[in-house]
Coordinates of C-alpha atoms in Angstrom, one line a residue:
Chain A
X1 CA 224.8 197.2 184.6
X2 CA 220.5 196.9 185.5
X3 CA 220.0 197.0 188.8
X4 CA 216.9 196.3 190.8
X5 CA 216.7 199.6 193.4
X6 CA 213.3 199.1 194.8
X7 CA 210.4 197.1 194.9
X8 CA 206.3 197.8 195.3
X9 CA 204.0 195.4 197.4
X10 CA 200.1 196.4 196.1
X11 CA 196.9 195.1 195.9
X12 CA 195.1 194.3 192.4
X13 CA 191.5 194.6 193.3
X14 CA 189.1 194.9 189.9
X15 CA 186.9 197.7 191.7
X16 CA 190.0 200.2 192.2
X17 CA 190.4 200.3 188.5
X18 CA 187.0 200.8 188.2
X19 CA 187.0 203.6 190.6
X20 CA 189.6 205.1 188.9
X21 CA 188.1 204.6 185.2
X22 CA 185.1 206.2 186.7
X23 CA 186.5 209.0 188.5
X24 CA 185.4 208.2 192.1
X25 CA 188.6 208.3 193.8
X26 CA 187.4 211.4 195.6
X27 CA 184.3 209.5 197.1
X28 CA 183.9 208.5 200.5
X29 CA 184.2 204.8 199.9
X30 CA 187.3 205.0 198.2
X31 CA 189.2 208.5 199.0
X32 CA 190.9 206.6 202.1
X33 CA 192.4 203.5 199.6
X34 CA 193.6 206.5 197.1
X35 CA 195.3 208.5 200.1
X36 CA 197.3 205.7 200.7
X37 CA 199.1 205.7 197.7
X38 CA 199.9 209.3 197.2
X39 CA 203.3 208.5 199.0
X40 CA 203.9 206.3 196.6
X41 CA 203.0 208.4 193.3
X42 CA 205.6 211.1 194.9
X43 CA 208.1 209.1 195.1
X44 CA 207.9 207.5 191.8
X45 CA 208.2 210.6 189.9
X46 CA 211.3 211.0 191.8
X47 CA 212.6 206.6 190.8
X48 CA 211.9 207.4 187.5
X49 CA 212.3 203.5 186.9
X50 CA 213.7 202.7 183.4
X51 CA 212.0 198.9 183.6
X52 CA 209.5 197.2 186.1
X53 CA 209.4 193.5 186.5
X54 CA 205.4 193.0 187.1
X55 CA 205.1 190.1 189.3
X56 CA 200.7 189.1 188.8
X57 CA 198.6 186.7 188.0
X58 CA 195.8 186.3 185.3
X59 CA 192.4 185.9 186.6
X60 CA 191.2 183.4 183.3
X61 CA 191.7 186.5 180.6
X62 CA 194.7 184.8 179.2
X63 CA 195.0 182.0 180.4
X64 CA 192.4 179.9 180.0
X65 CA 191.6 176.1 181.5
X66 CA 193.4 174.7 177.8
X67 CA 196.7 176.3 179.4
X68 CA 198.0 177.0 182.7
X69 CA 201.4 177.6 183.0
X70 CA 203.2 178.1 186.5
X71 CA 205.2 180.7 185.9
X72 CA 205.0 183.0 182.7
X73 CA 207.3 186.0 181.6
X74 CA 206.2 188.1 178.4
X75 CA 208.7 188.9 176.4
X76 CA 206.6 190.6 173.7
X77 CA 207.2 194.3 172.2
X78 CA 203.7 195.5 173.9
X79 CA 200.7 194.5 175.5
X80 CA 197.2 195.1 175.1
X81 CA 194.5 196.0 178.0
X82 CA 192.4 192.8 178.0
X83 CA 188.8 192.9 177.8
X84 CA 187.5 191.0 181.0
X85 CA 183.8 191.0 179.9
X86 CA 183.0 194.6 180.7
X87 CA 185.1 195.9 177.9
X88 CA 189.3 197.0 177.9
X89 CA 190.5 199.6 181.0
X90 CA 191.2 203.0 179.3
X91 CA 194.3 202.7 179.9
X92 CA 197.9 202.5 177.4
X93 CA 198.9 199.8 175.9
X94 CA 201.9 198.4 178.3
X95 CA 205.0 198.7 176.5
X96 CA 207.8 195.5 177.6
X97 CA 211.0 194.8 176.5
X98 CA 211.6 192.3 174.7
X99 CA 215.9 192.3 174.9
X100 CA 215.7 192.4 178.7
X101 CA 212.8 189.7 179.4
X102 CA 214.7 187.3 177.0
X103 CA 217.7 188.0 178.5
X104 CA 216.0 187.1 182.2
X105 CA 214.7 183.7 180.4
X106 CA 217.7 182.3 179.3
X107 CA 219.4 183.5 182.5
X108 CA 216.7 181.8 184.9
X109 CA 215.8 179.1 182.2
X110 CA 219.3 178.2 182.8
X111 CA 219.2 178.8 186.6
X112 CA 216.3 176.1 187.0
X113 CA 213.2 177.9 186.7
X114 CA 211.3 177.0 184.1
X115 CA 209.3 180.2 182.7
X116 CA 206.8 179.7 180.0
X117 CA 207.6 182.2 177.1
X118 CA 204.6 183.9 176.2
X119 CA 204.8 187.2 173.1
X120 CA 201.3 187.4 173.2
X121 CA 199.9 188.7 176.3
X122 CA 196.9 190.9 177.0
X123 CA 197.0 191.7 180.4
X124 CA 194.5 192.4 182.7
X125 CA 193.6 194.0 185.7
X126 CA 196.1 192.4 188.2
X127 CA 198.9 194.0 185.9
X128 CA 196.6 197.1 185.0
X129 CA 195.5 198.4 188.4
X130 CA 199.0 198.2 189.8
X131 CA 200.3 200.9 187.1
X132 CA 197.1 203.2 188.0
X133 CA 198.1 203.2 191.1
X134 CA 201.5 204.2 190.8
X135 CA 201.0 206.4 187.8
X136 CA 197.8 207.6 188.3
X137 CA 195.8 208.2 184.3
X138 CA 198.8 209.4 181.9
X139 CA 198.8 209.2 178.2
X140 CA 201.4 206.5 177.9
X141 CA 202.9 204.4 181.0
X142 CA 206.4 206.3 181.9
X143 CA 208.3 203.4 182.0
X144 CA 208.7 199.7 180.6
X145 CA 207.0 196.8 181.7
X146 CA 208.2 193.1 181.6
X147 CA 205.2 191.2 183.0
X148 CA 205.6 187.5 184.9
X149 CA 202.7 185.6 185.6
X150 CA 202.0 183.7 188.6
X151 CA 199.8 180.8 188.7
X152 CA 197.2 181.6 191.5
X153 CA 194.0 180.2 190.2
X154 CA 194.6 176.4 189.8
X155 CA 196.0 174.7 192.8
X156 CA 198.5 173.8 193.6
X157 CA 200.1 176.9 193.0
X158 CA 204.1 177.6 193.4
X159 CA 204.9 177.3 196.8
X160 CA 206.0 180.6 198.6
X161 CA 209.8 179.1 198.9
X162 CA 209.7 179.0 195.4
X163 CA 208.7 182.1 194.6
X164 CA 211.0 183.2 196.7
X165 CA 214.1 181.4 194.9
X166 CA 213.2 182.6 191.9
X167 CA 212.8 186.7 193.0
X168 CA 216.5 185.8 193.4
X169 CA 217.2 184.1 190.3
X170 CA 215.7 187.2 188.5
X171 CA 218.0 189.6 190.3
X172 CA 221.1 187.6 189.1
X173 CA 219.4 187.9 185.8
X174 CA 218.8 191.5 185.6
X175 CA 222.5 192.2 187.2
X176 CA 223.9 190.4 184.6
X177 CA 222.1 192.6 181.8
X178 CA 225.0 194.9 180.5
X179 CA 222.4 198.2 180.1
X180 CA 222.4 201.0 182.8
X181 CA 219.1 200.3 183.7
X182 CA 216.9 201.2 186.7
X183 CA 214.6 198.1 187.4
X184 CA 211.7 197.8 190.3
X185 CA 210.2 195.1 191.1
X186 CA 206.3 194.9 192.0
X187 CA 204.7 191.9 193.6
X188 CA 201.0 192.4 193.8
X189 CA 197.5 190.5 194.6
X190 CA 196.5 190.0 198.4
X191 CA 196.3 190.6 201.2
X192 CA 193.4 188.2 202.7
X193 CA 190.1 187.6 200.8
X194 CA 187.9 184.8 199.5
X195 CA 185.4 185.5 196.7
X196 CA 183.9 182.3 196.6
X197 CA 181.7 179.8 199.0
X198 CA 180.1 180.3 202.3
X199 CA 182.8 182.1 203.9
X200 CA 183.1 184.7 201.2
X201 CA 183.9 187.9 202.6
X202 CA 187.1 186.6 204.9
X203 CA 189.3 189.3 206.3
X204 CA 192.0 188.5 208.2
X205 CA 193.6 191.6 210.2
X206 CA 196.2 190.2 212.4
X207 CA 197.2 187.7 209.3
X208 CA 197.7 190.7 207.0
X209 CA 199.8 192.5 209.1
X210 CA 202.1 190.0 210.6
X211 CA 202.7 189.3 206.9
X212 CA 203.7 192.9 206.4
X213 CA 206.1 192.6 209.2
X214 CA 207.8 189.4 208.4
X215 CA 208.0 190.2 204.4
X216 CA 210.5 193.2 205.4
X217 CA 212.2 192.1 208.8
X218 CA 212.1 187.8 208.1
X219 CA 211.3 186.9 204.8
X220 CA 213.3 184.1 204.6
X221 CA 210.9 182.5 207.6
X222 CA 208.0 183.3 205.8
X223 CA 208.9 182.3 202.3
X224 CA 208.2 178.8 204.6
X225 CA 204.9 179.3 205.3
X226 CA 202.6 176.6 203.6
X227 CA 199.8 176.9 201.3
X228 CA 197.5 175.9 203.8
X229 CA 198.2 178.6 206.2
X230 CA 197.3 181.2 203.8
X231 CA 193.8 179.2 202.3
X232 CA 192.7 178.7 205.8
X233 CA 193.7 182.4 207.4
X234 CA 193.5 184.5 204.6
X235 CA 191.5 183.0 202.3
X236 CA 191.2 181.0 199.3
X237 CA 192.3 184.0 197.5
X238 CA 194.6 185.6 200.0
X239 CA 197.6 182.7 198.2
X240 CA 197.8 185.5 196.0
X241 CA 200.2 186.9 198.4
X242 CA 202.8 184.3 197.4
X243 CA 203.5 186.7 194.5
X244 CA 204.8 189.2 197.0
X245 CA 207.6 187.1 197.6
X246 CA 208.9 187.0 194.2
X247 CA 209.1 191.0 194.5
X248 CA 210.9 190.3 198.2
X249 CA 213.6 187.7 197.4
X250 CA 215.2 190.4 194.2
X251 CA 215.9 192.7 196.8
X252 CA 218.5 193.1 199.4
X253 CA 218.1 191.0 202.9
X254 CA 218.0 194.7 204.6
X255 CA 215.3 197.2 203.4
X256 CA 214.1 200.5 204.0
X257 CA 210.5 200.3 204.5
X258 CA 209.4 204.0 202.6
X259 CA 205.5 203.5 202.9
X260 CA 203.2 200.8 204.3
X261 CA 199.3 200.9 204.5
X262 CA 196.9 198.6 205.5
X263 CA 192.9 199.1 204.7
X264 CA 190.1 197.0 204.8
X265 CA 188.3 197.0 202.5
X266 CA 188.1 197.2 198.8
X267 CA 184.5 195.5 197.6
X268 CA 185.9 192.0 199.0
X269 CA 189.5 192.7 199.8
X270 CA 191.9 193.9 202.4
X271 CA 194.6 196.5 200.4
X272 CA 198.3 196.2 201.5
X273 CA 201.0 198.2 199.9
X274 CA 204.7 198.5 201.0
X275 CA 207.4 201.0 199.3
X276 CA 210.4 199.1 199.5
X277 CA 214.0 200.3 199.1
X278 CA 217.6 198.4 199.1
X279 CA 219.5 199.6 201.9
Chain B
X1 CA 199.1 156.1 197.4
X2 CA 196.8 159.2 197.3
X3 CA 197.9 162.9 197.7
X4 CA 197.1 164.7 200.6
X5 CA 194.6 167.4 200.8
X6 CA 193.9 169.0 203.7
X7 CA 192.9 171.9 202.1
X8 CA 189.3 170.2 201.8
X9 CA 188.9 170.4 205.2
X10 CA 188.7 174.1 205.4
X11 CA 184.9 175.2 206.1
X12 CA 182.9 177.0 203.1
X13 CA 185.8 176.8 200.9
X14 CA 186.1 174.6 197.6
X15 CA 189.7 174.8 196.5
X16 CA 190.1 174.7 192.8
X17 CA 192.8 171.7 192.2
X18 CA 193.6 169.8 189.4
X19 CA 190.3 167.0 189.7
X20 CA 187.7 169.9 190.0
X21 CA 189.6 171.5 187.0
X22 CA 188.8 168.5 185.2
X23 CA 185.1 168.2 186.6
X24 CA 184.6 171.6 185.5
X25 CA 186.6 172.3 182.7
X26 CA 183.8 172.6 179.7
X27 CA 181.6 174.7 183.0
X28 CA 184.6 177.1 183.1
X29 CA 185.7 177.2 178.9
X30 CA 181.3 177.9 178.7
X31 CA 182.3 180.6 180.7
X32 CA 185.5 181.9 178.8
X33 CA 183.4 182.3 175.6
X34 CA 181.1 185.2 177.8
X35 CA 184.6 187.1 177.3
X36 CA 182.8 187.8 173.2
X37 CA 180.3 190.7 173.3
X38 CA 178.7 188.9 170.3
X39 CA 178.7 185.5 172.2
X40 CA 177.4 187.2 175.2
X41 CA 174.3 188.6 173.2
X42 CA 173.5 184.8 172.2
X43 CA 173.7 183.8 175.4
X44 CA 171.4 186.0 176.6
X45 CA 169.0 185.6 173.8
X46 CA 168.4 181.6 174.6
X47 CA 170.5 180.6 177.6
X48 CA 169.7 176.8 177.4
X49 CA 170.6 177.1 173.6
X50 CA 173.5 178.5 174.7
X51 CA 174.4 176.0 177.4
X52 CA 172.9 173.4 175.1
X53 CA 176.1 173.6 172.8
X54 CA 179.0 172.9 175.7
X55 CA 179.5 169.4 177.0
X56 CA 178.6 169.9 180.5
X57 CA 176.2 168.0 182.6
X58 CA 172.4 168.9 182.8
X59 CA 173.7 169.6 186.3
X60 CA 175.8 172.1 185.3
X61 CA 173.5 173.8 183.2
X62 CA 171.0 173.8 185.8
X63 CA 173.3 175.4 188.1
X64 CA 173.9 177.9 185.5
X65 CA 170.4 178.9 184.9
X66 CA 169.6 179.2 188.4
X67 CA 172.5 181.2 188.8
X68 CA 173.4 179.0 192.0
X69 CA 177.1 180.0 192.2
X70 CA 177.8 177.5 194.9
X71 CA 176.5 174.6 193.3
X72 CA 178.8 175.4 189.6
X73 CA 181.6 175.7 192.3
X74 CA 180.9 172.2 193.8
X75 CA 180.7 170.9 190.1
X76 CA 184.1 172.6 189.1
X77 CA 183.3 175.9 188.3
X78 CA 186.2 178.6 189.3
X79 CA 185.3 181.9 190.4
X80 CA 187.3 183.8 188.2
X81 CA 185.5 182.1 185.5
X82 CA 182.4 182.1 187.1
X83 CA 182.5 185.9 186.9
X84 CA 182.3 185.9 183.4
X85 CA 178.7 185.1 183.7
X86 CA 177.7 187.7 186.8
X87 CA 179.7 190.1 184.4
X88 CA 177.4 189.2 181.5
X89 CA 174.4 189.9 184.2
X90 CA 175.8 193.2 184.9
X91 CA 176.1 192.1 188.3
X92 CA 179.3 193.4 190.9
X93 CA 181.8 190.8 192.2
X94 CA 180.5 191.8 195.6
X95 CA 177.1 191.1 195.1
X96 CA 177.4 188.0 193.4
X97 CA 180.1 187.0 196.8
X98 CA 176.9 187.7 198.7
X99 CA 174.6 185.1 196.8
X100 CA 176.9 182.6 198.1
X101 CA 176.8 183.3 201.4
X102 CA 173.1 183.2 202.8
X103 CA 173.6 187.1 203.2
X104 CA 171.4 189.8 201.3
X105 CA 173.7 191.8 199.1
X106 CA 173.3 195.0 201.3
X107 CA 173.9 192.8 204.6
X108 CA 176.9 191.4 203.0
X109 CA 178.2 195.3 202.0
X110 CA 178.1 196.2 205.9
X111 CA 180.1 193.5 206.9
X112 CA 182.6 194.1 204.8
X113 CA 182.2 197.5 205.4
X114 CA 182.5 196.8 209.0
X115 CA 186.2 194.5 208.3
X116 CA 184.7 191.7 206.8
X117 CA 184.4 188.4 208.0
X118 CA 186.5 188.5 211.0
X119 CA 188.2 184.3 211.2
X120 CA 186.8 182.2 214.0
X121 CA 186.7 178.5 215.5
X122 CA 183.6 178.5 213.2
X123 CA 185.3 179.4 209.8
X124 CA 189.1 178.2 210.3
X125 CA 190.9 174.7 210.8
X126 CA 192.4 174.7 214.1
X127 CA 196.6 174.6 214.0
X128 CA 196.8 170.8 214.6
X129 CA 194.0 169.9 212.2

């Protein structure tokens, strides 16, 4: 039977990819982000994952205005870097698996979640810069990778209840795959930031880190929390942390919290990560 | 019987619903096409030209030429969209943030060097708004 074990709370910021692609991890801007995650990159190597559901969103690579769908799971054989204007991240091509994610489909198709289908995908850095992180720059990513989009750019996005539900909906799925497989899940984005308007720049400290409290002690309570909360306290792009509770609700109620870090900031963005295992 | 938005309320924000998707959609698919190295090139070569082709308003245009990032937004422009264009420029995500804020680009780096913009009366809706 596939399992999910553990799941992976991360930040997506552009600029770590970049700082990666360009070798500046060592730096004195970024050395304290890339510390953070050496916990992490330890302990991977010890998961060895056999799949990862990647819970992101597309920042208008993909998906343009012509289609938007609410949630997306790619079910294609392997996915392209996208190029975001700058040209593709040097990075492999992300292998998926095409069995498993149309197995999760039908399974939460039929459950009431109604996931676009998507084969072709290029995926950009919100899927990319997650995998860096975790794997660092290896000739091929270790591991399979079944990406689910998240609407976070058009409002009104999925409410965090729903995304909640449906982190459930895909455990059921996956448990009811008949491989011996080891599955993560990774919800990423966040934590507070606005890139846009007058009040570009928001950081919200207190916000962030009651949210990395209640996403492992309460989530069921903060799966409640409304949209307007997170515009108005942490930021018109800080919804993004919605996605986290897709990751949350596949996993047990009780967790072991392996790693959490909290730093502020990366060019616009406060960086949370959490290492989460099923007790 | 209208929807409810309180999200408009929040200060310096422009939240990116369905009627400023509509208001901006051929602003934001302009920007999409800036994704094309060799569309990027003509772009650069004649910019009204450019702009000329797409159905948007002479507003929007304007907007785009002047590179006034929160005017496209108050005529439907997207951010992530948006940043097609400061891409094209060669410019960072942070300093284009700054151009929206009144800030220079290196005043702008400190603060969020510094934590960023820390939430106030000033920038957040009260809990009973």
């Amino acid at each position: 039977m596939a399992k999910i074990n553990a799941g992976i709370a991360t930040s997506h910021v552009p600029a770590i990819g970049a700082a990666i692609d360009n070798g500046l991890t060592e730096n004195e801007y970024w050395k304290p982000l890339f510390d953070g995650y050496e916990f992490a990159k330890t302990w991977m190597k010890a998961q060895k994952p056999d799949v990862i559901l990647l819970v992101y969103n597309d920042h208008a690579t993909a998906f343009d205005l012509n289609l938007v769908p609410t949630f997306a799971i790619a079910t294609g054989a392997e996915f392209k870097p996208a190029d975001e204007g700058w040209g593709p991240r040097p990075v492999p091509n992300v292998m998926g698996y095409p069995k498993l994610a149309a197995h999760i489909a039908q399974s939460v198709i039929q459950d009431d979640f109604d996931l676009t289908v998507v084969n072709t995908l290029d995926v950009d850095h919100g899927l990319t810069v997650p995998l860096s992180l975790m794997f660092g720059q290896p000739e091929q990513w270790p591991c399979r990778v079944i990406p689910i989009a998240v609407n976070v750019v058009l409002y009104p996005t999925p409410s965090g209840q729903r995304c909640y539900n449906l982190g459930k909906a895909l455990r059921k799925a996956v448990e009811s795959f008949d491989e011996d497989l080891n599955v993560q899940i990774w919800g990423t984005g966040g934590m507070s930031h606005q890139l846009q308007g007058p009040r570009a720049g928001l950081i919200n400290k207190e916000f962030d880190n009651a949210f990395l409290d209640k996403i492992v002690s309460e989530p069921a309570a903060l799966a409640k929390t409304p949209h307007l909360e997170y515009i108005n306290l942490a930021g018109s792009e800080g919804i993004e942390l919605i996605m986290w509770l897709i990751m949350r609700g596949a996993l047990n109620d009780q967790v072991d919290v392996k790693k959490r870090f909290y730093h502020v900031p990366a060019s616009n963005t406060a960086v949370g990560h959490l290492v989460l295992e099923n007790k | 019987m209208a929807i409810d938005k309180p999200y408009k309320k929040v200060p310096g924000t422009t939240i990116f619903d369905a009627d400023m998707a509509s208001l901006g959609f051929h602003l934001n698919q302009f920007c999409m096409s800036l994704m094309k190295a060799p569309n990027r090139e003509k772009f650069k070569q004649n910019e009204q030209a450019y702009l000329d082709q797409w159905p948007m308003s002479d507003e929007q245009k304007a907007a785009v030429l002047a590179r006034d990032y929160n005017k496209m937004i108050s005529l439907g422009g997207n951010i992530y969209f948006l940043a097609k264009i400061f891409s094209s420029d060669g410019i960072s995500f942070q300093a284009a943030a700054s151009t929206m804020t009144g800030m220079t680009q290196a005043e702008y780096a400190q603060m969020m060097l510094s934590g960023g913009r820390a939430p106030d009366s000033s920038n957040t809706l009260k809990k009973d708004n």
